[in-house]
Tab-separated table of C-alpha atoms in Angstrom:
chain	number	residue	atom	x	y	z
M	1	UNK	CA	29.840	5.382	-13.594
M	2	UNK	CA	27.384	3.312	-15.684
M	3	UNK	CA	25.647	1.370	-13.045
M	4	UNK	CA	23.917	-0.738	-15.400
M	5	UNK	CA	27.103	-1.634	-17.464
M	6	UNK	CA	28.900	-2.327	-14.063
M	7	UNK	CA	26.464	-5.253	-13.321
M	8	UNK	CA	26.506	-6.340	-16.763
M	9	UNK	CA	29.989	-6.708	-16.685
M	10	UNK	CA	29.692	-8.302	-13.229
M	11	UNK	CA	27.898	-10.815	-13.957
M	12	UNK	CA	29.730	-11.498	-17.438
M	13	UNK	CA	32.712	-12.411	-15.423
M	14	UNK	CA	31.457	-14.541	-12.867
M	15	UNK	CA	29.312	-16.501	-15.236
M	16	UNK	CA	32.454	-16.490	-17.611
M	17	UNK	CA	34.922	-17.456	-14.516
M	18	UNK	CA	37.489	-14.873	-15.115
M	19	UNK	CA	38.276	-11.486	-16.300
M	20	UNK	CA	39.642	-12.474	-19.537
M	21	UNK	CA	37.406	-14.815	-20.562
M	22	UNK	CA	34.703	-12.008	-20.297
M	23	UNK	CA	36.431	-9.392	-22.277
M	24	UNK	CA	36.342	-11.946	-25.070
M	25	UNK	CA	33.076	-13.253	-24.839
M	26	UNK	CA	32.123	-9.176	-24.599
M	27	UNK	CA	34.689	-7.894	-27.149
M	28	UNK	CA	35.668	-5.730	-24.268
M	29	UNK	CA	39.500	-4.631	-23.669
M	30	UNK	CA	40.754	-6.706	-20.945
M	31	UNK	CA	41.945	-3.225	-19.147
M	32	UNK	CA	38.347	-1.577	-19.307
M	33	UNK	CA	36.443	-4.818	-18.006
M	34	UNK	CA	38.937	-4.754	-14.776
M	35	UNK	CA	38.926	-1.041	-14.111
M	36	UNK	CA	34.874	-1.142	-14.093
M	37	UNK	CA	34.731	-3.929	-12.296
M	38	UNK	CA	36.811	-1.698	-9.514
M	39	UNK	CA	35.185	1.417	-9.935
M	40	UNK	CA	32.209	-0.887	-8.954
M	41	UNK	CA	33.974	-2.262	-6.046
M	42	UNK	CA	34.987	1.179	-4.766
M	43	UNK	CA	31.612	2.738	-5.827
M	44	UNK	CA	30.125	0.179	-3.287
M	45	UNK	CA	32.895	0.431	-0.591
M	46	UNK	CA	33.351	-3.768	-0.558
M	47	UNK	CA	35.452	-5.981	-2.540
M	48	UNK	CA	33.092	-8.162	-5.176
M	49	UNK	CA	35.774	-10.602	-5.922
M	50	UNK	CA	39.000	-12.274	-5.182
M	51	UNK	CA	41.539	-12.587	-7.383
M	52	UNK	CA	44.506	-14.736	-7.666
M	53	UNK	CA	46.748	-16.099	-10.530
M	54	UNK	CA	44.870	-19.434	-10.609
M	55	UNK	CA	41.624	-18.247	-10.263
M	56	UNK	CA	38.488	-15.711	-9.273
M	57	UNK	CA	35.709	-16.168	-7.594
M	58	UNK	CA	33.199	-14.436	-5.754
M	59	UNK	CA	33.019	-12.627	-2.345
M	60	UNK	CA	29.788	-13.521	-0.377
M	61	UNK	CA	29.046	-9.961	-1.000
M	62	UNK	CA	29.863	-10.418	-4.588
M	63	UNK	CA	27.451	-13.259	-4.601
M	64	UNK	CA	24.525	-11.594	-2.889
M	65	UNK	CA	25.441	-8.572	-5.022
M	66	UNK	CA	25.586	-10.783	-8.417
M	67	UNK	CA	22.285	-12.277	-7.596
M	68	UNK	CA	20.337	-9.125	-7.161
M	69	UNK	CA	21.879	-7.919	-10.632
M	70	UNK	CA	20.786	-10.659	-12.491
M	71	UNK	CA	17.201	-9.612	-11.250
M	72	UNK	CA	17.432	-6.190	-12.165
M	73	UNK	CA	19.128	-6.679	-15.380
M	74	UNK	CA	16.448	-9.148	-16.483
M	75	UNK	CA	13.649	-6.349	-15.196
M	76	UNK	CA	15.134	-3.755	-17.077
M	77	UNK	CA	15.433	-5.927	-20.048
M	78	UNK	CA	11.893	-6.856	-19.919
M	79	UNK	CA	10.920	-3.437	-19.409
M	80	UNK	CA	12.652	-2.473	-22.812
M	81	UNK	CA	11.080	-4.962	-24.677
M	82	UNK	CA	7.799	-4.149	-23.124
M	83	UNK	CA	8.118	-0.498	-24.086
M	84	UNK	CA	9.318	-1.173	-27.604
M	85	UNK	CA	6.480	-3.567	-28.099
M	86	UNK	CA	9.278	-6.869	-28.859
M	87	UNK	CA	6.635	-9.012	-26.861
M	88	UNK	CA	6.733	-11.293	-30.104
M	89	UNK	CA	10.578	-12.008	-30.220
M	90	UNK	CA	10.148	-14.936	-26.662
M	91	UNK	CA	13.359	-16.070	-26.397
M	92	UNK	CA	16.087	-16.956	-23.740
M	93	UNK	CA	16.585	-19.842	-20.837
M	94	UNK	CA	14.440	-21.024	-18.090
M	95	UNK	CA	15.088	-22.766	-15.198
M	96	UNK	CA	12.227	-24.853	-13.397
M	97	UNK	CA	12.551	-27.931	-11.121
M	98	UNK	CA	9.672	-30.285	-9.901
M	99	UNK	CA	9.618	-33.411	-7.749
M	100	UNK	CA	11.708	-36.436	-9.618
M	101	UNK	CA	8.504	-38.346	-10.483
M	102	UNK	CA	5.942	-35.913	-11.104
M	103	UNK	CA	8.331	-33.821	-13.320
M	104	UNK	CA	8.585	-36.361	-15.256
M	105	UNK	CA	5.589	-37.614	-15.736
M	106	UNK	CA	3.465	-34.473	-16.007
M	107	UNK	CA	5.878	-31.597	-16.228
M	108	UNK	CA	7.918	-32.916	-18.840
M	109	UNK	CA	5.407	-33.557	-21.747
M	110	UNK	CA	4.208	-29.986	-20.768
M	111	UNK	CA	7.893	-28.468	-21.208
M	112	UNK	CA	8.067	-30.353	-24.482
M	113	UNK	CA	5.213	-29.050	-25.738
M	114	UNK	CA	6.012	-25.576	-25.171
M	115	UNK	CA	9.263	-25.683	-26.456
M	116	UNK	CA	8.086	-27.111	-30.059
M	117	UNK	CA	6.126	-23.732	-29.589
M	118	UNK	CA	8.580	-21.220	-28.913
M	119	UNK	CA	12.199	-22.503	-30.889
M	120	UNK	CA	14.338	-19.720	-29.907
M	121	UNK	CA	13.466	-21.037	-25.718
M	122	UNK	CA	16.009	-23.132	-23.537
M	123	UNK	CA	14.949	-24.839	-20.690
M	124	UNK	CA	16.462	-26.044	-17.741
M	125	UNK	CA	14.446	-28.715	-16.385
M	126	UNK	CA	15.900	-30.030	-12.521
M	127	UNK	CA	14.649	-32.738	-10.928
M	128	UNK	CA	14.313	-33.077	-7.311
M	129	UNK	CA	12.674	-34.392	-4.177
M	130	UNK	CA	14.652	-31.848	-2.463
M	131	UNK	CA	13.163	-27.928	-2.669
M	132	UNK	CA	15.944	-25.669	-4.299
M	133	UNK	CA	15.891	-22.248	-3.355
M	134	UNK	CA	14.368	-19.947	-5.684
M	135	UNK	CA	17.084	-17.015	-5.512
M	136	UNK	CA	19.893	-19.126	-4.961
M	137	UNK	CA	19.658	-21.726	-7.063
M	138	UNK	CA	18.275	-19.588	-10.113
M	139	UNK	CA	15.374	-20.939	-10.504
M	140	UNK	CA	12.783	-19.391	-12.905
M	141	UNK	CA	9.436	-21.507	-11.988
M	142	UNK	CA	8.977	-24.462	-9.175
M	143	UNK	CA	6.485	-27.043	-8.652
M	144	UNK	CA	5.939	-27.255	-5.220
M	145	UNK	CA	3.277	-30.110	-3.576
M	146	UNK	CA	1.813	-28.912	-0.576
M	147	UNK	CA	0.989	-26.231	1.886
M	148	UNK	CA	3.695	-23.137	0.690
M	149	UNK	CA	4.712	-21.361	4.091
M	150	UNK	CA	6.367	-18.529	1.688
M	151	UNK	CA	4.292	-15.801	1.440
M	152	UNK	CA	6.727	-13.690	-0.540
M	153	UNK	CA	6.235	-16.148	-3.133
M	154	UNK	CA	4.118	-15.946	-5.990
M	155	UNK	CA	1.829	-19.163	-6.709
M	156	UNK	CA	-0.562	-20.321	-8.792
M	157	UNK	CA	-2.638	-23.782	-7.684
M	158	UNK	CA	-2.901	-26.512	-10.740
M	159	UNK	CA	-5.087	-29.398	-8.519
M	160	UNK	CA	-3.835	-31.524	-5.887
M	161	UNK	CA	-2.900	-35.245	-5.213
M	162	UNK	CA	-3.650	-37.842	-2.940
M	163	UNK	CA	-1.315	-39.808	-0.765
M	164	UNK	CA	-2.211	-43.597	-1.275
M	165	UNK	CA	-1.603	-47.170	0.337
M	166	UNK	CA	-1.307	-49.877	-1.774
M	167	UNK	CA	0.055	-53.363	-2.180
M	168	UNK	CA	0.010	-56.367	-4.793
M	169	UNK	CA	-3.418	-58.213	-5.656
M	170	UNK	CA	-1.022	-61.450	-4.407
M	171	UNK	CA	0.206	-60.063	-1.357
M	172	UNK	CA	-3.734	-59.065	-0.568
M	173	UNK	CA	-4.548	-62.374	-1.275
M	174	UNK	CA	-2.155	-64.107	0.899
M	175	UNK	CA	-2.359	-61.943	3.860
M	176	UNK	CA	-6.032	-60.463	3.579
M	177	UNK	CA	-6.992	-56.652	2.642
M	178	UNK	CA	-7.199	-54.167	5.107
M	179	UNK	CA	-10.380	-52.473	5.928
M	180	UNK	CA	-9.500	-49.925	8.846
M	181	UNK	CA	-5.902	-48.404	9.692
M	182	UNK	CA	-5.394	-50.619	12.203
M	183	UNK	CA	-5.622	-53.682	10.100
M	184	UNK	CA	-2.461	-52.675	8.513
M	185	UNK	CA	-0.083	-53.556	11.859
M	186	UNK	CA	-0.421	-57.269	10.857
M	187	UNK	CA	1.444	-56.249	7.706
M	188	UNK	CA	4.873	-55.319	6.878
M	189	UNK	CA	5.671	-52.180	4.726
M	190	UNK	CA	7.793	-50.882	2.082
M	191	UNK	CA	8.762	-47.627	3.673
M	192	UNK	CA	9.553	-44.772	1.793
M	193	UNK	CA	10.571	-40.814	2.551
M	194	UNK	CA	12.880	-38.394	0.518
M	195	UNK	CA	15.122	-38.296	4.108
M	196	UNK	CA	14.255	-41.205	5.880
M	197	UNK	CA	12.442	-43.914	6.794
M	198	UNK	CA	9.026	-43.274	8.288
M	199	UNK	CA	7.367	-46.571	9.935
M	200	UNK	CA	4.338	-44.429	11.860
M	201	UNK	CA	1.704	-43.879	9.370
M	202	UNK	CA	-1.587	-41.638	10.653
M	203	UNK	CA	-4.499	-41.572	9.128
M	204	UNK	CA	-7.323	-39.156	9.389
M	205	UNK	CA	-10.159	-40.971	11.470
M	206	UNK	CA	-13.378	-39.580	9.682
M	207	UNK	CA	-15.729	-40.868	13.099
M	208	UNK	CA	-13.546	-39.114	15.871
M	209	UNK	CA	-12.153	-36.862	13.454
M	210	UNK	CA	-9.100	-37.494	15.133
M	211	UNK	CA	-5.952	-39.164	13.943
M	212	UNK	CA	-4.849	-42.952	14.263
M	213	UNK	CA	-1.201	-43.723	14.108
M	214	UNK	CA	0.178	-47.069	13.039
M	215	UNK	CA	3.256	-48.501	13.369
M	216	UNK	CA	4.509	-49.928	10.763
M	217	UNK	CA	7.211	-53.071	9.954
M	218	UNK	CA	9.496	-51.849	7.770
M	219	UNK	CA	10.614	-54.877	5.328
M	220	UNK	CA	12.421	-52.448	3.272
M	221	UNK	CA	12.787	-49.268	3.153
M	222	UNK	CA	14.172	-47.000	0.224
M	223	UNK	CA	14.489	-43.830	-1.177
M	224	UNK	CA	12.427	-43.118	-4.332
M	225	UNK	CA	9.201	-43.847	-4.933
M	226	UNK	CA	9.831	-45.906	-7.803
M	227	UNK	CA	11.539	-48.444	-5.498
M	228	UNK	CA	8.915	-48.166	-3.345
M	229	UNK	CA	6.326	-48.998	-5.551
M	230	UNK	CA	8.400	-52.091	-7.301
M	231	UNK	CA	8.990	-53.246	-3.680
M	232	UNK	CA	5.063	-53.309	-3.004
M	233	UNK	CA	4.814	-54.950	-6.614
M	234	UNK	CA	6.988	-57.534	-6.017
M	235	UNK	CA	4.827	-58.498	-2.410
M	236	UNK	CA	7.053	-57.346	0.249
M	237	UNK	CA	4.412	-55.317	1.895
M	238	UNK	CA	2.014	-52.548	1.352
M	239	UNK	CA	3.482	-49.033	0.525
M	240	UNK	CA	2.749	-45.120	1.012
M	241	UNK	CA	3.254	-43.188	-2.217
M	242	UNK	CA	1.224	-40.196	-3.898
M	243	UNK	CA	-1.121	-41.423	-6.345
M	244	UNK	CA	0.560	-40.062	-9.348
M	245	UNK	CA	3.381	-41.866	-8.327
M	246	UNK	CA	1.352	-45.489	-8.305
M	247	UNK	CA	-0.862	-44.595	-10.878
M	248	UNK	CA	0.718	-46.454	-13.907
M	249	UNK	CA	1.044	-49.548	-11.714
M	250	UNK	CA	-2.509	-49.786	-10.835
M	251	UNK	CA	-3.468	-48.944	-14.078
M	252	UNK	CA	-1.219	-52.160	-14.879
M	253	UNK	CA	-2.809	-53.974	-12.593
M	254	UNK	CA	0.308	-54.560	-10.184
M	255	UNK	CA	-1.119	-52.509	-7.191
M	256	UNK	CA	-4.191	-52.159	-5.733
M	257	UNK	CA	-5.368	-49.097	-3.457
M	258	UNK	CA	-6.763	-49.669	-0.029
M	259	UNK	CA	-8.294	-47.924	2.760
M	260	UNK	CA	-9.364	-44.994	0.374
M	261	UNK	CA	-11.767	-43.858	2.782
M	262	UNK	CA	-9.335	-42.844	5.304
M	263	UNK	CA	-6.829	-40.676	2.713
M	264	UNK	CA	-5.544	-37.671	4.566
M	265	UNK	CA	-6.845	-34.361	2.797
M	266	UNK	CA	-5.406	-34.248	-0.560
M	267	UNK	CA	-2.493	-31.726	-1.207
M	268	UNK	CA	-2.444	-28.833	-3.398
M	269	UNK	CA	0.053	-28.515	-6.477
M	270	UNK	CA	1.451	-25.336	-7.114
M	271	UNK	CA	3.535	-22.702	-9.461
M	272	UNK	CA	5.565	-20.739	-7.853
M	273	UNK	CA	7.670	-17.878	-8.599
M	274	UNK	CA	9.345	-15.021	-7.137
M	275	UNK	CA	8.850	-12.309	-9.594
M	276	UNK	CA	6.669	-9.850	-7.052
M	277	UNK	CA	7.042	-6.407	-9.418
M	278	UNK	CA	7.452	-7.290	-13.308
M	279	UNK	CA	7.229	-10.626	-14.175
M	280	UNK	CA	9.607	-11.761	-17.479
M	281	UNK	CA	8.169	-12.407	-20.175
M	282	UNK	CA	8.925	-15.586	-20.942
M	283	UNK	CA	8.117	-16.891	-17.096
M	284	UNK	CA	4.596	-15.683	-18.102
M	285	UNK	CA	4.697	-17.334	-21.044
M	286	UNK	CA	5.674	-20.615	-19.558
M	287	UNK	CA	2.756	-19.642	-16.374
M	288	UNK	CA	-0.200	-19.609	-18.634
M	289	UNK	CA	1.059	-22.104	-20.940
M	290	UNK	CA	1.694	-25.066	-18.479
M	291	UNK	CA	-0.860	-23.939	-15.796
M	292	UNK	CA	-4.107	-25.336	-17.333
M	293	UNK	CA	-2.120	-28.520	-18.831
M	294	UNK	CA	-1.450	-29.354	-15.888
M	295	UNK	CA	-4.802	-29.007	-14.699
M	296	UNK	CA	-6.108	-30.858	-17.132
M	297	UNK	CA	-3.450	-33.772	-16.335
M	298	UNK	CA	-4.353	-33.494	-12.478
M	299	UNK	CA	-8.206	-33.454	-13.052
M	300	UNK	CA	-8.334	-30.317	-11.872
């Protein structure tokens, strides 16, 4: 048995979503795509997928199975075209998610750009406060802000950003601008966390090197930052955002920043991957392309 083919053929029909539909896409005789697809099955002594007359799908061994395929498929792949010196012919998809607001401010231009380079690339750009899972979710590349706690990951630091308080010059003006944490319990917030709403803010005290909490009062709270940042525009209290996030607003002069000597530690912005052995092509590519862009957008 062709091991190789077997996966191929694998992952042909769950991508496709049945049997049939792969032997067309692959020009392959119905009959030959389901006996390989058993001699598979039997080869590894589990069943890869269920069948029934409405529909397949895969077992969670099929899945797991699947997965590690598409891996080695795409290692072998790039292997070939590394041998036969194709480095030249870049093409394919690529998946990559960032945070909502900082993929599309700063990752986006960057994906743009390097698609007007390379034609025959397709990109897959998700957006999300939420971290998908590398393996599962089939993701190429991820922008990740802050500490990474997965060492089996591969990552490559691009600068960091700054978490910020800020409110409207009015609402400063009305209810006075606050020159130590603790000046900030007299004012209400516009509270804002991917998961919930967080009304005890700490800040790094740089005298007792110790942290001070304050509780907050919570006029609204939301769940992006761009309502967050409207909300603090519009004078219902100061906010918490990164400064990315506020930075067009104070560059419009709708927010100011406050209290900038008491910023926790700024937090680093990574590439990740999880390529450990041989990296595809094109995810190298896309690494040195967008890595220095996006330190030169961060300042780093």
């Amino acid at each position: 048995m062709d091991r190789l083919e077997a996966m191929s053929l694998l992952v042909s029909v769950a991508e496709a979503g049945s049997l049939s539909a792969a032997s067309r896409r692959l020009g392959v005789p119905l009959p030959t795509v389901s006996r390989k697809i058993s001699d598979l099955e039997a080869h590894l002594r589990t069943r890869l997928l269920t069948r029934s007359t409405r529909k397949l799908a895969l077992t969670d061994a099929g899945a797991a199975y699947v997965a590690a395929a598409k891996r080695i498929l795409d290692e072998v792949g790039e292997a070939e075209r590394a041998a036969s010196g194709e480095h030249a012919a870049l093409r394919g998809d690529l998946v990559i998610t960032a945070p909502m607001a900082f993929g599309r401010l700063h990752v986006l231009p960057v994906i743009a750009e390097f698609l007007a380079q390379w034609p025959e690339i397709d990109v897959r750009l998700v957006l999300s406060d939420r971290n998908l899972h590398l393996i599962d979710d089939h993701v190429d590349i991820a922008v990740r802000i802050g500490s990474l706690a997965d060492s089996a990951l591969v990552s490559t630091r691009v600068g960091a950003v700054r978490s910020v308080v800020c409110g409207s010059p009015a609402y400063f003006a009305g209810h006075g601008v606050p020159e130590r944490p603790e000046d900030l319990s007299a004012l209400t917030a516009v509270t804002f966390n991917p998961f919930s709403s967080s009304h005890n803010w700490a800040f790094p005290d740089p005298k007792s090197k110790r942290d001070l909490h304050v509780q907050m009062r919570s006029r609204l709270a939301v769940n992006t930052a761009e309502a967050a940042i409207d909300g603090a525009a519009a004078g219902l209290g100061v906010t918490r955002v990164f400064s990315y996030q506020a930075a067009q607003a104070v560059l419009d002069g709708r927010l100011e920043v406050v209290l900038a000597e008491y910023e926790p530690a700024p937090l680093p912005v990574s590439l990740i991957h999880g390529h450990q052995g041989l990296t595809p092509l094109k995810v190298r590519m896309l690494l040195d392309f967008a890595a220095p862009r996006l330190r030169a957008r961060l300042g780093a």
